[in-house]
């Protein structure tokens, strides 16, 4: 019966270290307590995560990866930011950036810790191993460029390796897709004049940087997959950044 199947699925998952579509569907509910907590305490991160999930799911469908895993992984990839939400720029609304008062070496620790904190939260909420892997791998061992460049201005002997995330690099197609979507979604928020050709150039630059830095070396992605992922990201990014009509009732605000 259906009830027997529902009862057996968790045992099967635990025994064989796999995550069923049934479990992923349950986790895709935005009413999940951890996602609700993210929405209230780190609304900027929550919004970013929704965008990453949508982009990642679309790309996964195009290359026949696990689209549902990408959607759920996108929702949960940044839950570690709940520990110190105001230290992440997307949550800093009308407040000074606290990193302005910190040494780059301290900022680096806070930034890197959102991976460790995310893994701890994921385990606390019994998220499946595939989601934990995505949390661990979504930055790979990439450079925290902003803080690295800030540190270099203070001391030009600082090693780039001191400002890298702990890794590991993405090891699956799904983790790689989320890694790319995460970087592009964050970068586009600070893109000046996000017209189509500039958005396309940004996507190209992020992909090039990830490839040059070896962040995709441990994944089974082919070059054809990479081109397909680029083209899958573009329509959504164009849609959320298109120029909207101004309305007479708000013209004094929108025309400034």
PDB file of C-alpha atoms in Angstrom, residues 7-252:
ATOM      1  CA  UNK A   7       7.357   4.128   5.473  1.00  0.00           C
ATOM      2  CA  UNK A   8      10.013   2.215   3.526  1.00  0.00           C
ATOM      3  CA  UNK A   9      11.417   5.176   1.556  1.00  0.00           C
ATOM      4  CA  UNK A  10      13.386   6.736   4.473  1.00  0.00           C
ATOM      5  CA  UNK A  11      14.914   3.348   5.318  1.00  0.00           C
ATOM      6  CA  UNK A  12      15.868   2.795   1.683  1.00  0.00           C
ATOM      7  CA  UNK A  13      17.455   6.248   1.497  1.00  0.00           C
ATOM      8  CA  UNK A  14      19.476   5.706   4.656  1.00  0.00           C
ATOM      9  CA  UNK A  15      20.611   2.213   3.658  1.00  0.00           C
ATOM     10  CA  UNK A  16      21.711   3.103   0.125  1.00  0.00           C
ATOM     11  CA  UNK A  17      22.722   6.761   0.707  1.00  0.00           C
ATOM     12  CA  UNK A  18      20.348   8.074  -1.962  1.00  0.00           C
ATOM     13  CA  UNK A  19      17.680  10.757  -1.858  1.00  0.00           C
ATOM     14  CA  UNK A  20      14.293  10.039  -3.411  1.00  0.00           C
ATOM     15  CA  UNK A  21      12.223  12.465  -5.451  1.00  0.00           C
ATOM     16  CA  UNK A  22       9.608  12.194  -2.694  1.00  0.00           C
ATOM     17  CA  UNK A  23      12.046  13.607  -0.137  1.00  0.00           C
ATOM     18  CA  UNK A  24      13.184  16.354  -2.501  1.00  0.00           C
ATOM     19  CA  UNK A  25       9.568  17.312  -3.210  1.00  0.00           C
ATOM     20  CA  UNK A  26       8.954  17.674   0.527  1.00  0.00           C
ATOM     21  CA  UNK A  27      12.054  19.868   0.850  1.00  0.00           C
ATOM     22  CA  UNK A  28      10.974  22.033  -2.094  1.00  0.00           C
ATOM     23  CA  UNK A  29       8.094  23.409  -0.009  1.00  0.00           C
ATOM     24  CA  UNK A  30       8.966  27.020   0.819  1.00  0.00           C
ATOM     25  CA  UNK A  31       7.110  26.580   4.106  1.00  0.00           C
ATOM     26  CA  UNK A  32       9.987  24.431   5.355  1.00  0.00           C
ATOM     27  CA  UNK A  33      10.923  25.926   8.764  1.00  0.00           C
ATOM     28  CA  UNK A  34      14.518  26.571   7.736  1.00  0.00           C
ATOM     29  CA  UNK A  35      13.445  28.452   4.602  1.00  0.00           C
ATOM     30  CA  UNK A  36      10.890  30.430   6.592  1.00  0.00           C
ATOM     31  CA  UNK A  37      13.641  31.328   9.048  1.00  0.00           C
ATOM     32  CA  UNK A  38      15.813  32.457   6.132  1.00  0.00           C
ATOM     33  CA  UNK A  39      12.976  34.590   4.723  1.00  0.00           C
ATOM     34  CA  UNK A  40      12.498  36.423   8.034  1.00  0.00           C
ATOM     35  CA  UNK A  41      16.069  36.737   9.317  1.00  0.00           C
ATOM     36  CA  UNK A  42      18.006  37.037   6.046  1.00  0.00           C
ATOM     37  CA  UNK A  43      15.507  38.242   3.411  1.00  0.00           C
ATOM     38  CA  UNK A  44      18.198  39.301   0.947  1.00  0.00           C
ATOM     39  CA  UNK A  45      19.778  35.860   1.083  1.00  0.00           C
ATOM     40  CA  UNK A  46      16.337  34.272   0.742  1.00  0.00           C
ATOM     41  CA  UNK A  47      15.618  36.248  -2.428  1.00  0.00           C
ATOM     42  CA  UNK A  48      19.056  35.400  -3.819  1.00  0.00           C
ATOM     43  CA  UNK A  49      18.438  31.710  -3.077  1.00  0.00           C
ATOM     44  CA  UNK A  50      15.103  31.716  -4.912  1.00  0.00           C
ATOM     45  CA  UNK A  51      16.797  33.167  -7.990  1.00  0.00           C
ATOM     46  CA  UNK A  52      19.630  30.640  -7.800  1.00  0.00           C
ATOM     47  CA  UNK A  53      17.079  27.821  -7.503  1.00  0.00           C
ATOM     48  CA  UNK A  54      15.112  28.969 -10.559  1.00  0.00           C
ATOM     49  CA  UNK A  55      18.248  29.434 -12.668  1.00  0.00           C
ATOM     50  CA  UNK A  56      19.723  26.114 -11.574  1.00  0.00           C
ATOM     51  CA  UNK A  57      16.558  24.134 -12.186  1.00  0.00           C
ATOM     52  CA  UNK A  58      16.242  25.560 -15.708  1.00  0.00           C
ATOM     53  CA  UNK A  59      19.864  24.734 -16.526  1.00  0.00           C
ATOM     54  CA  UNK A  60      19.583  21.217 -15.092  1.00  0.00           C
ATOM     55  CA  UNK A  61      16.596  20.466 -17.300  1.00  0.00           C
ATOM     56  CA  UNK A  62      18.554  21.550 -20.375  1.00  0.00           C
ATOM     57  CA  UNK A  63      21.472  19.186 -19.695  1.00  0.00           C
ATOM     58  CA  UNK A  64      19.308  16.371 -18.231  1.00  0.00           C
ATOM     59  CA  UNK A  65      20.745  16.705 -14.730  1.00  0.00           C
ATOM     60  CA  UNK A  66      18.590  16.382 -11.594  1.00  0.00           C
ATOM     61  CA  UNK A  67      16.428  19.501 -11.849  1.00  0.00           C
ATOM     62  CA  UNK A  68      14.584  18.917  -8.579  1.00  0.00           C
ATOM     63  CA  UNK A  69      17.857  18.491  -6.679  1.00  0.00           C
ATOM     64  CA  UNK A  70      19.070  21.755  -8.211  1.00  0.00           C
ATOM     65  CA  UNK A  71      15.935  23.587  -7.140  1.00  0.00           C
ATOM     66  CA  UNK A  72      16.162  22.327  -3.566  1.00  0.00           C
ATOM     67  CA  UNK A  73      19.938  22.802  -3.455  1.00  0.00           C
ATOM     68  CA  UNK A  74      19.425  26.377  -4.621  1.00  0.00           C
ATOM     69  CA  UNK A  75      16.950  27.029  -1.818  1.00  0.00           C
ATOM     70  CA  UNK A  76      19.269  25.732   0.900  1.00  0.00           C
ATOM     71  CA  UNK A  77      22.790  26.476  -0.386  1.00  0.00           C
ATOM     72  CA  UNK A  78      23.275  29.662   1.679  1.00  0.00           C
ATOM     73  CA  UNK A  79      21.507  28.730   4.923  1.00  0.00           C
ATOM     74  CA  UNK A  80      24.812  29.178   6.761  1.00  0.00           C
ATOM     75  CA  UNK A  81      24.373  32.938   6.421  1.00  0.00           C
ATOM     76  CA  UNK A  82      21.703  32.726   9.121  1.00  0.00           C
ATOM     77  CA  UNK A  83      24.505  32.724  11.708  1.00  0.00           C
ATOM     78  CA  UNK A  84      25.588  36.301  10.849  1.00  0.00           C
ATOM     79  CA  UNK A  85      23.123  37.614   8.236  1.00  0.00           C
ATOM     80  CA  UNK A  86      24.140  41.278   8.472  1.00  0.00           C
ATOM     81  CA  UNK A  87      27.701  40.441   7.456  1.00  0.00           C
ATOM     82  CA  UNK A  88      26.451  39.570   3.960  1.00  0.00           C
ATOM     83  CA  UNK A  89      25.828  42.460   1.620  1.00  0.00           C
ATOM     84  CA  UNK A  90      22.425  41.323   0.341  1.00  0.00           C
ATOM     85  CA  UNK A  91      21.018  41.725   3.879  1.00  0.00           C
ATOM     86  CA  UNK A  92      22.528  45.143   4.574  1.00  0.00           C
ATOM     87  CA  UNK A  93      19.610  47.544   4.153  1.00  0.00           C
ATOM     88  CA  UNK A  94      20.178  51.088   5.406  1.00  0.00           C
ATOM     89  CA  UNK A  95      23.008  50.007   7.695  1.00  0.00           C
ATOM     90  CA  UNK A  96      26.779  50.431   7.438  1.00  0.00           C
ATOM     91  CA  UNK A  97      28.736  47.454   6.155  1.00  0.00           C
ATOM     92  CA  UNK A  98      30.259  45.904   9.319  1.00  0.00           C
ATOM     93  CA  UNK A  99      33.218  44.656   7.269  1.00  0.00           C
ATOM     94  CA  UNK A 100      34.349  48.281   6.936  1.00  0.00           C
ATOM     95  CA  UNK A 101      35.412  48.068  10.584  1.00  0.00           C
ATOM     96  CA  UNK A 102      37.100  44.657  10.315  1.00  0.00           C
ATOM     97  CA  UNK A 103      40.479  43.500   9.090  1.00  0.00           C
ATOM     98  CA  UNK A 104      40.231  41.487   5.847  1.00  0.00           C
ATOM     99  CA  UNK A 105      41.567  38.457   7.706  1.00  0.00           C
ATOM    100  CA  UNK A 106      38.573  38.566  10.065  1.00  0.00           C
ATOM    101  CA  UNK A 107      36.099  39.194   7.230  1.00  0.00           C
ATOM    102  CA  UNK A 108      37.542  36.184   5.446  1.00  0.00           C
ATOM    103  CA  UNK A 109      36.800  33.942   8.426  1.00  0.00           C
ATOM    104  CA  UNK A 110      33.194  35.155   8.686  1.00  0.00           C
ATOM    105  CA  UNK A 111      32.643  34.636   4.968  1.00  0.00           C
ATOM    106  CA  UNK A 112      34.201  31.168   4.934  1.00  0.00           C
ATOM    107  CA  UNK A 113      32.262  30.121   8.025  1.00  0.00           C
ATOM    108  CA  UNK A 114      28.914  30.321   6.244  1.00  0.00           C
ATOM    109  CA  UNK A 115      29.859  27.026   4.595  1.00  0.00           C
ATOM    110  CA  UNK A 116      30.612  25.293   7.907  1.00  0.00           C
ATOM    111  CA  UNK A 117      27.569  26.863   9.558  1.00  0.00           C
ATOM    112  CA  UNK A 118      25.379  25.780   6.638  1.00  0.00           C
ATOM    113  CA  UNK A 119      26.533  22.182   6.923  1.00  0.00           C
ATOM    114  CA  UNK A 120      25.843  22.218  10.673  1.00  0.00           C
ATOM    115  CA  UNK A 121      22.316  23.592  10.142  1.00  0.00           C
ATOM    116  CA  UNK A 122      21.644  21.097   7.357  1.00  0.00           C
ATOM    117  CA  UNK A 123      22.583  18.231   9.660  1.00  0.00           C
ATOM    118  CA  UNK A 124      20.494  19.690  12.486  1.00  0.00           C
ATOM    119  CA  UNK A 125      17.463  19.752  10.172  1.00  0.00           C
ATOM    120  CA  UNK A 126      18.292  16.305   8.749  1.00  0.00           C
ATOM    121  CA  UNK A 127      18.771  17.470   5.168  1.00  0.00           C
ATOM    122  CA  UNK A 128      20.011  14.742   2.807  1.00  0.00           C
ATOM    123  CA  UNK A 129      23.672  14.225   1.960  1.00  0.00           C
ATOM    124  CA  UNK A 130      23.228  15.553  -1.594  1.00  0.00           C
ATOM    125  CA  UNK A 131      22.089  18.925  -0.229  1.00  0.00           C
ATOM    126  CA  UNK A 132      24.938  19.020   2.286  1.00  0.00           C
ATOM    127  CA  UNK A 133      27.391  18.341  -0.555  1.00  0.00           C
ATOM    128  CA  UNK A 134      25.969  21.288  -2.505  1.00  0.00           C
ATOM    129  CA  UNK A 135      26.314  23.553   0.542  1.00  0.00           C
ATOM    130  CA  UNK A 136      29.942  22.461   0.993  1.00  0.00           C
ATOM    131  CA  UNK A 137      30.858  22.739  -2.679  1.00  0.00           C
ATOM    132  CA  UNK A 138      28.991  25.794  -3.975  1.00  0.00           C
ATOM    133  CA  UNK A 139      32.047  28.070  -3.629  1.00  0.00           C
ATOM    134  CA  UNK A 140      34.652  25.395  -4.325  1.00  0.00           C
ATOM    135  CA  UNK A 141      38.003  26.770  -3.223  1.00  0.00           C
ATOM    136  CA  UNK A 142      37.528  30.041  -5.092  1.00  0.00           C
ATOM    137  CA  UNK A 143      39.096  33.319  -4.002  1.00  0.00           C
ATOM    138  CA  UNK A 144      37.181  35.793  -1.825  1.00  0.00           C
ATOM    139  CA  UNK A 145      38.225  38.526  -4.206  1.00  0.00           C
ATOM    140  CA  UNK A 146      36.871  41.574  -2.393  1.00  0.00           C
ATOM    141  CA  UNK A 147      38.660  40.837   0.850  1.00  0.00           C
ATOM    142  CA  UNK A 148      41.782  39.556  -0.902  1.00  0.00           C
ATOM    143  CA  UNK A 149      42.172  42.811  -2.841  1.00  0.00           C
ATOM    144  CA  UNK A 150      41.478  44.825   0.317  1.00  0.00           C
ATOM    145  CA  UNK A 151      44.176  42.850   2.156  1.00  0.00           C
ATOM    146  CA  UNK A 152      46.619  43.355  -0.710  1.00  0.00           C
ATOM    147  CA  UNK A 153      46.247  47.116  -0.436  1.00  0.00           C
ATOM    148  CA  UNK A 154      47.297  46.855   3.198  1.00  0.00           C
ATOM    149  CA  UNK A 155      50.023  44.264   2.642  1.00  0.00           C
ATOM    150  CA  UNK A 156      51.132  43.315  -0.869  1.00  0.00           C
ATOM    151  CA  UNK A 157      52.829  40.129   0.367  1.00  0.00           C
ATOM    152  CA  UNK A 158      49.478  38.524   1.246  1.00  0.00           C
ATOM    153  CA  UNK A 159      49.073  35.162  -0.493  1.00  0.00           C
ATOM    154  CA  UNK A 160      45.992  34.521  -2.610  1.00  0.00           C
ATOM    155  CA  UNK A 161      45.759  31.033  -1.084  1.00  0.00           C
ATOM    156  CA  UNK A 162      45.034  32.632   2.309  1.00  0.00           C
ATOM    157  CA  UNK A 163      41.790  34.049   0.914  1.00  0.00           C
ATOM    158  CA  UNK A 164      40.302  30.940  -0.656  1.00  0.00           C
ATOM    159  CA  UNK A 165      37.209  29.079   0.502  1.00  0.00           C
ATOM    160  CA  UNK A 166      37.997  25.703   2.087  1.00  0.00           C
ATOM    161  CA  UNK A 167      36.337  23.687  -0.682  1.00  0.00           C
ATOM    162  CA  UNK A 168      35.924  21.050  -1.906  1.00  0.00           C
ATOM    163  CA  UNK A 169      35.322  21.998  -5.515  1.00  0.00           C
ATOM    164  CA  UNK A 170      31.997  20.943  -7.066  1.00  0.00           C
ATOM    165  CA  UNK A 171      31.949  17.220  -7.801  1.00  0.00           C
ATOM    166  CA  UNK A 172      28.572  16.778  -9.502  1.00  0.00           C
ATOM    167  CA  UNK A 173      26.762  18.507 -12.343  1.00  0.00           C
ATOM    168  CA  UNK A 174      24.175  19.788  -9.891  1.00  0.00           C
ATOM    169  CA  UNK A 175      26.746  21.301  -7.509  1.00  0.00           C
ATOM    170  CA  UNK A 176      28.539  22.899 -10.464  1.00  0.00           C
ATOM    171  CA  UNK A 177      25.324  24.436 -11.803  1.00  0.00           C
ATOM    172  CA  UNK A 178      24.538  25.954  -8.399  1.00  0.00           C
ATOM    173  CA  UNK A 179      28.125  27.211  -8.052  1.00  0.00           C
ATOM    174  CA  UNK A 180      27.781  29.042 -11.379  1.00  0.00           C
ATOM    175  CA  UNK A 181      24.259  30.333 -10.731  1.00  0.00           C
ATOM    176  CA  UNK A 182      25.285  31.596  -7.285  1.00  0.00           C
ATOM    177  CA  UNK A 183      28.221  33.587  -8.659  1.00  0.00           C
ATOM    178  CA  UNK A 184      26.279  35.064 -11.557  1.00  0.00           C
ATOM    179  CA  UNK A 185      23.223  36.005  -9.491  1.00  0.00           C
ATOM    180  CA  UNK A 186      25.434  37.783  -6.964  1.00  0.00           C
ATOM    181  CA  UNK A 187      27.457  39.568  -9.648  1.00  0.00           C
ATOM    182  CA  UNK A 188      24.447  40.806 -11.587  1.00  0.00           C
ATOM    183  CA  UNK A 189      23.147  42.643  -8.515  1.00  0.00           C
ATOM    184  CA  UNK A 190      26.036  45.097  -8.772  1.00  0.00           C
ATOM    185  CA  UNK A 191      26.113  45.265 -12.583  1.00  0.00           C
ATOM    186  CA  UNK A 192      25.677  48.839 -13.744  1.00  0.00           C
ATOM    187  CA  UNK A 193      23.188  49.307 -16.578  1.00  0.00           C
ATOM    188  CA  UNK A 194      22.136  45.631 -16.879  1.00  0.00           C
ATOM    189  CA  UNK A 195      21.191  45.696 -20.558  1.00  0.00           C
ATOM    190  CA  UNK A 196      21.215  42.406 -22.510  1.00  0.00           C
ATOM    191  CA  UNK A 197      24.719  42.620 -23.969  1.00  0.00           C
ATOM    192  CA  UNK A 198      26.205  43.488 -20.561  1.00  0.00           C
ATOM    193  CA  UNK A 199      24.368  40.590 -18.914  1.00  0.00           C
ATOM    194  CA  UNK A 200      25.671  38.211 -21.594  1.00  0.00           C
ATOM    195  CA  UNK A 201      29.195  39.547 -21.090  1.00  0.00           C
ATOM    196  CA  UNK A 202      28.905  39.046 -17.326  1.00  0.00           C
ATOM    197  CA  UNK A 203      27.780  35.431 -17.750  1.00  0.00           C
ATOM    198  CA  UNK A 204      30.697  34.804 -20.105  1.00  0.00           C
ATOM    199  CA  UNK A 205      33.172  36.374 -17.683  1.00  0.00           C
ATOM    200  CA  UNK A 206      31.984  34.367 -14.671  1.00  0.00           C
ATOM    201  CA  UNK A 207      32.146  31.095 -16.605  1.00  0.00           C
ATOM    202  CA  UNK A 208      35.610  31.942 -17.941  1.00  0.00           C
ATOM    203  CA  UNK A 209      36.888  32.789 -14.460  1.00  0.00           C
ATOM    204  CA  UNK A 210      35.520  29.545 -12.981  1.00  0.00           C
ATOM    205  CA  UNK A 211      37.098  27.480 -15.750  1.00  0.00           C
ATOM    206  CA  UNK A 212      40.469  29.239 -15.538  1.00  0.00           C
ATOM    207  CA  UNK A 213      40.528  28.797 -11.765  1.00  0.00           C
ATOM    208  CA  UNK A 214      39.843  25.073 -12.119  1.00  0.00           C
ATOM    209  CA  UNK A 215      36.607  25.197 -10.139  1.00  0.00           C
ATOM    210  CA  UNK A 216      34.845  22.829 -12.560  1.00  0.00           C
ATOM    211  CA  UNK A 217      37.719  20.370 -12.951  1.00  0.00           C
ATOM    212  CA  UNK A 218      36.180  17.719 -10.692  1.00  0.00           C
ATOM    213  CA  UNK A 219      32.756  17.694 -12.348  1.00  0.00           C
ATOM    214  CA  UNK A 220      31.537  15.560 -15.259  1.00  0.00           C
ATOM    215  CA  UNK A 221      30.382  18.652 -17.170  1.00  0.00           C
ATOM    216  CA  UNK A 222      31.305  18.725 -20.855  1.00  0.00           C
ATOM    217  CA  UNK A 223      32.031  21.905 -22.808  1.00  0.00           C
ATOM    218  CA  UNK A 224      28.693  21.365 -24.534  1.00  0.00           C
ATOM    219  CA  UNK A 225      27.000  21.262 -21.110  1.00  0.00           C
ATOM    220  CA  UNK A 226      28.709  24.506 -20.135  1.00  0.00           C
ATOM    221  CA  UNK A 227      27.479  26.298 -23.256  1.00  0.00           C
ATOM    222  CA  UNK A 228      23.981  24.947 -22.632  1.00  0.00           C
ATOM    223  CA  UNK A 229      24.010  26.157 -19.024  1.00  0.00           C
ATOM    224  CA  UNK A 230      25.009  29.651 -20.174  1.00  0.00           C
ATOM    225  CA  UNK A 231      22.097  29.789 -22.592  1.00  0.00           C
ATOM    226  CA  UNK A 232      19.714  28.465 -19.919  1.00  0.00           C
ATOM    227  CA  UNK A 233      20.645  31.191 -17.423  1.00  0.00           C
ATOM    228  CA  UNK A 234      20.252  34.075 -19.861  1.00  0.00           C
ATOM    229  CA  UNK A 235      16.438  34.272 -20.375  1.00  0.00           C
ATOM    230  CA  UNK A 236      15.704  34.453 -16.648  1.00  0.00           C
ATOM    231  CA  UNK A 237      18.385  37.067 -16.016  1.00  0.00           C
ATOM    232  CA  UNK A 238      17.083  39.167 -18.903  1.00  0.00           C
ATOM    233  CA  UNK A 239      13.526  38.843 -17.594  1.00  0.00           C
ATOM    234  CA  UNK A 240      14.309  40.013 -14.054  1.00  0.00           C
ATOM    235  CA  UNK A 241      16.486  42.884 -15.275  1.00  0.00           C
ATOM    236  CA  UNK A 242      14.420  44.280 -18.130  1.00  0.00           C
ATOM    237  CA  UNK A 243      13.502  47.976 -18.129  1.00  0.00           C
ATOM    238  CA  UNK A 244       9.959  48.580 -16.926  1.00  0.00           C
ATOM    239  CA  UNK A 245       7.539  51.324 -17.880  1.00  0.00           C
ATOM    240  CA  UNK A 246       7.216  54.188 -15.417  1.00  0.00           C
ATOM    241  CA  UNK A 247       3.726  55.122 -14.222  1.00  0.00           C
ATOM    242  CA  UNK A 248       2.475  58.728 -13.940  1.00  0.00           C
ATOM    243  CA  UNK A 249       1.578  58.283 -10.264  1.00  0.00           C
ATOM    244  CA  UNK A 250       5.163  57.339  -9.369  1.00  0.00           C
ATOM    245  CA  UNK A 251       6.998  59.326 -12.035  1.00  0.00           C
ATOM    246  CA  UNK A 252       8.610  61.658  -9.490  1.00  0.00           C
TER     247      UNK A 252
END
